[in-house]
Short mmCIF file of C-alpha atoms in Angstrom, two decimals:
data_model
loop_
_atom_site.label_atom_id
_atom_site.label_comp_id
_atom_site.label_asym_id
_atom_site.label_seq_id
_atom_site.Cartn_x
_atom_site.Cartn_y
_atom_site.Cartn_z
CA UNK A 1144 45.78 -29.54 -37.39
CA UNK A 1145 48.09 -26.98 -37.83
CA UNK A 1146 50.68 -25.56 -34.37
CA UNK A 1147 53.21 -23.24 -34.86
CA UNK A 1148 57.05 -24.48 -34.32
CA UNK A 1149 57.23 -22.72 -31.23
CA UNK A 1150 53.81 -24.15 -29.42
CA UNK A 1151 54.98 -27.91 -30.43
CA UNK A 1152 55.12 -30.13 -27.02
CA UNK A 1153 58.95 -29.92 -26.88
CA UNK A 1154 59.07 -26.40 -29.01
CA UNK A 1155 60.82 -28.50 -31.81
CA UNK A 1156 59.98 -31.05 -34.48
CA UNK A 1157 58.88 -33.72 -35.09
CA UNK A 1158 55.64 -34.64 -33.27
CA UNK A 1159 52.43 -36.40 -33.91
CA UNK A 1160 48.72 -36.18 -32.85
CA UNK A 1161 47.09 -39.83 -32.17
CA UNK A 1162 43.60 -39.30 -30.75
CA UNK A 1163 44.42 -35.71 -29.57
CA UNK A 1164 47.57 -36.93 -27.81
CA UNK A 1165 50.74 -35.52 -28.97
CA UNK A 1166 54.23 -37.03 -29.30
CA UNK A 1167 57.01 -35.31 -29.79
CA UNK A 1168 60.87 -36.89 -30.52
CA UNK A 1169 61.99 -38.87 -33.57
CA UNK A 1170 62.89 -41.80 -31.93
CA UNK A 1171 59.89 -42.19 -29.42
CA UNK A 1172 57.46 -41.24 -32.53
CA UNK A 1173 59.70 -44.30 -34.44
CA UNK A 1174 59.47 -46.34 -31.34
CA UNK A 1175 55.46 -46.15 -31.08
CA UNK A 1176 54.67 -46.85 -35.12
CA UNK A 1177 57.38 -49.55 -34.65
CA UNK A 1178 54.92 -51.59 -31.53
CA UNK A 1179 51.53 -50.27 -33.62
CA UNK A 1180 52.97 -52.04 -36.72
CA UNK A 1181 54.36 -54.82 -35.68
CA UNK A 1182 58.34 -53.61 -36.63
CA UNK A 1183 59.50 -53.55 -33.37
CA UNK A 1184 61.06 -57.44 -32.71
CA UNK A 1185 58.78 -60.70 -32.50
CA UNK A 1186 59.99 -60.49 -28.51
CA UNK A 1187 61.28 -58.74 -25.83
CA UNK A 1188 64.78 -58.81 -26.49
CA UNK A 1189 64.35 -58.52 -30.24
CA UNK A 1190 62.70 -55.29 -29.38
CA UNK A 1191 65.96 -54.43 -27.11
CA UNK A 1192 68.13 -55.20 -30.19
CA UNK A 1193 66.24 -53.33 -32.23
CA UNK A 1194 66.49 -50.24 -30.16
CA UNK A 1195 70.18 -50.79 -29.61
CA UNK A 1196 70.77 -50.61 -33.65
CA UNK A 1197 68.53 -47.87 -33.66
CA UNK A 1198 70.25 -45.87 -30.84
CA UNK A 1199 73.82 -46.46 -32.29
CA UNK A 1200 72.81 -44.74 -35.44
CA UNK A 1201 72.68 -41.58 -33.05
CA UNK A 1202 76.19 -42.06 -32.03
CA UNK A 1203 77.38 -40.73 -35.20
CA UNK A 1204 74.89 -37.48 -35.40
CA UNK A 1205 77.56 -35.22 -33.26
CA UNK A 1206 80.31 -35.95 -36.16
CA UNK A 1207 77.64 -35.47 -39.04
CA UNK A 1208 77.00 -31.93 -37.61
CA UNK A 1209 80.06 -29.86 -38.77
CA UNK A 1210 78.92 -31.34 -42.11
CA UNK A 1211 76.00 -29.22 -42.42
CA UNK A 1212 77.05 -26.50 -40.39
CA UNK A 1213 80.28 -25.68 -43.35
CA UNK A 1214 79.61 -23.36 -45.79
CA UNK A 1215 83.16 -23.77 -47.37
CA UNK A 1216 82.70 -26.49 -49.97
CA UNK A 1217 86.66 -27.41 -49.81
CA UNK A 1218 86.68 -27.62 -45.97
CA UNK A 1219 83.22 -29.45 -46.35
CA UNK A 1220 84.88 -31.89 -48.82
CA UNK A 1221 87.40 -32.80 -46.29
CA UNK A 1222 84.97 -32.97 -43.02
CA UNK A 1223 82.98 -35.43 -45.17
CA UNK A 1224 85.85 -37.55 -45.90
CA UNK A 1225 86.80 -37.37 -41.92
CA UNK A 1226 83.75 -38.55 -41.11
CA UNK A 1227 83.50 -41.75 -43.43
CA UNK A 1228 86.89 -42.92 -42.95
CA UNK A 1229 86.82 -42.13 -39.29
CA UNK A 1230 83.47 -42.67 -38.18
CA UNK A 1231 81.00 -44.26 -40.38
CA UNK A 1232 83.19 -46.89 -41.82
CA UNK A 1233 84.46 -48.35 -38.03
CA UNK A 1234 80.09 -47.99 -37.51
CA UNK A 1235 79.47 -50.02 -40.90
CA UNK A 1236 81.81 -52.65 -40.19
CA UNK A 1237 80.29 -53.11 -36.43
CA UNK A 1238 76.45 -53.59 -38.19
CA UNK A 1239 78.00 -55.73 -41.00
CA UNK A 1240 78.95 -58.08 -37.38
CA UNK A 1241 75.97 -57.66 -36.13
CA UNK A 1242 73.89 -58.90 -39.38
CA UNK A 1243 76.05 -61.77 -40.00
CA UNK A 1244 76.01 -62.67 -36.48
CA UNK A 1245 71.88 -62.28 -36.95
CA UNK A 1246 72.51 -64.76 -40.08
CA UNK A 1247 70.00 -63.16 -41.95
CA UNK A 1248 68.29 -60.97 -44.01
CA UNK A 1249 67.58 -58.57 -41.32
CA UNK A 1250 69.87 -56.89 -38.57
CA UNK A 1251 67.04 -58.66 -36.24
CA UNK A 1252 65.07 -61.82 -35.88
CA UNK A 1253 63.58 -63.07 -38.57
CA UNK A 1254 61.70 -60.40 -40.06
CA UNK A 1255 61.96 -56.40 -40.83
CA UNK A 1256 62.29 -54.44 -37.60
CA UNK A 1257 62.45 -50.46 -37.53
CA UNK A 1258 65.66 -51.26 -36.95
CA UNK A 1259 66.42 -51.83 -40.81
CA UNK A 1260 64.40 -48.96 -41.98
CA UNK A 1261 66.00 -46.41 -39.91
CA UNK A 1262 69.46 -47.83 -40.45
CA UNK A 1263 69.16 -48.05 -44.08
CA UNK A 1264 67.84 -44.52 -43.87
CA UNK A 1265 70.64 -43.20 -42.25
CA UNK A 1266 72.53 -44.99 -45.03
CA UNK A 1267 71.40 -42.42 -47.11
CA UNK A 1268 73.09 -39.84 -44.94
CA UNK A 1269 76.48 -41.31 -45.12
CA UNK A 1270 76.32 -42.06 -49.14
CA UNK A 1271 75.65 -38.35 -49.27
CA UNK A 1272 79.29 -38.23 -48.32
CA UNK A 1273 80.70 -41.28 -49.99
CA UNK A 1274 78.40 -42.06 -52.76
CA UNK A 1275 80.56 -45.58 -53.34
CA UNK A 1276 81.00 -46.53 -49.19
CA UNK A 1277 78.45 -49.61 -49.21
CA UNK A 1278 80.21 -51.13 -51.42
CA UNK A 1279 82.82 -51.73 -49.02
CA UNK A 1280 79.77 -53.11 -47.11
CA UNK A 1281 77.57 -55.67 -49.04
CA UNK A 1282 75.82 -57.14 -46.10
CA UNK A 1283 74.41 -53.58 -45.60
CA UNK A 1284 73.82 -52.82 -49.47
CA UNK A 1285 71.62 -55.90 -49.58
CA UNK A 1286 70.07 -54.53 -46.10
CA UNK A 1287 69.36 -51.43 -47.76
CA UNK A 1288 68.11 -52.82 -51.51
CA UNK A 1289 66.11 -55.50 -49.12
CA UNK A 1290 64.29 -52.68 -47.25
CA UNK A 1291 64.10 -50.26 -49.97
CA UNK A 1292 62.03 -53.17 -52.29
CA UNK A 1293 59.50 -53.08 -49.32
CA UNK A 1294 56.33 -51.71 -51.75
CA UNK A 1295 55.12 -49.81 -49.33
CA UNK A 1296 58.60 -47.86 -48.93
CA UNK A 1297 59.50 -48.43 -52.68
CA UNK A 1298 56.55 -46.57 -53.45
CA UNK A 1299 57.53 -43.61 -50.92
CA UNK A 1300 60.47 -43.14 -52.17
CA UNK A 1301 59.68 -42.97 -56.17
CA UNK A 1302 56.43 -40.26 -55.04
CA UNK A 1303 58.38 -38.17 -51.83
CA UNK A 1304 59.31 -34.87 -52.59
CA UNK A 1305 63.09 -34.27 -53.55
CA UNK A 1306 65.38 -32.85 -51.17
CA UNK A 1307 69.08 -32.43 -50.76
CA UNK A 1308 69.75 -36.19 -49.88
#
């Protein structure tokens, strides 16, 4: 089905139909296919955790903002640099904590949460600024490589359609 952006739920995207319910938000949308797929923690408090890494990605979303909003590509240059060295480096080093702390593969538990997909999607966002910056961070490069050789997201990501990032 087709809705115009302004007759969504929330009169913004994204949003999904299940059974002629709609969803709107990024996060709840995430937080449902995470407990229909099994990707949300093996238990209560994994699920908590998960959410937590989840949430903190957020945290950084006002300081990505002037990013986009530049249209000087000098003054852009130097927001982006800002915002690695000031922002998403002190986050890195935090999950890098948190992951060796988990002693695993995964930020959580035992096994891939939504946790490590959205994280190592919003990788993406920060690489777009500092190509190089998980290299600093090889924990989280392996996170990423680890998620990223899930077939089912390997196989996404060679078909999607291109965009800027």
């Amino acid at each position: 089905m087709i809705y115009l952006f302004l007759d969504t739920k929330w009169g913004v995207l994204p949003f999904i139909e299940i059974n002629g319910e709609v969803l709107g938000q990024s996060l709840a949308i995430g937080r449902y296919l995470a407990r229909k797929y099994n990707l949300a923690g093996e238990t209560p408090i994994e699920e908590a955790h998960a959410d937590e890494l989840v949430d903190s990605l957020g945290d950084l979303r006002p300081h990505m903002r002037p990013i986009f909003m530049e249209q000087d590509e000098v003054k852009k240059g130097e927001l982006k640099k800002e915002f690695v060295d000031n922002h998403a480096k002190p986050f890195l080093a935090k999950l890098v904590t948190v992951k060796e702390k988990n002693g695993g593969t995964w930020m959580v538990g035992k096994n891939v949460t939504w946790a490590d997909i959205h994280l190592s999607n919003g990788f993406e966002f920060i690489k777009f600024c500092s190509p190089d910056v998980l290299n600093e961070f090889p924990a989280l490069k392996e996170l990423q490589h680890s998620v990223f050789s899930i077939p089912q997201i390997k196989k996404w990501i060679e078909t999607r359609p291109k965009t800027i990032m």
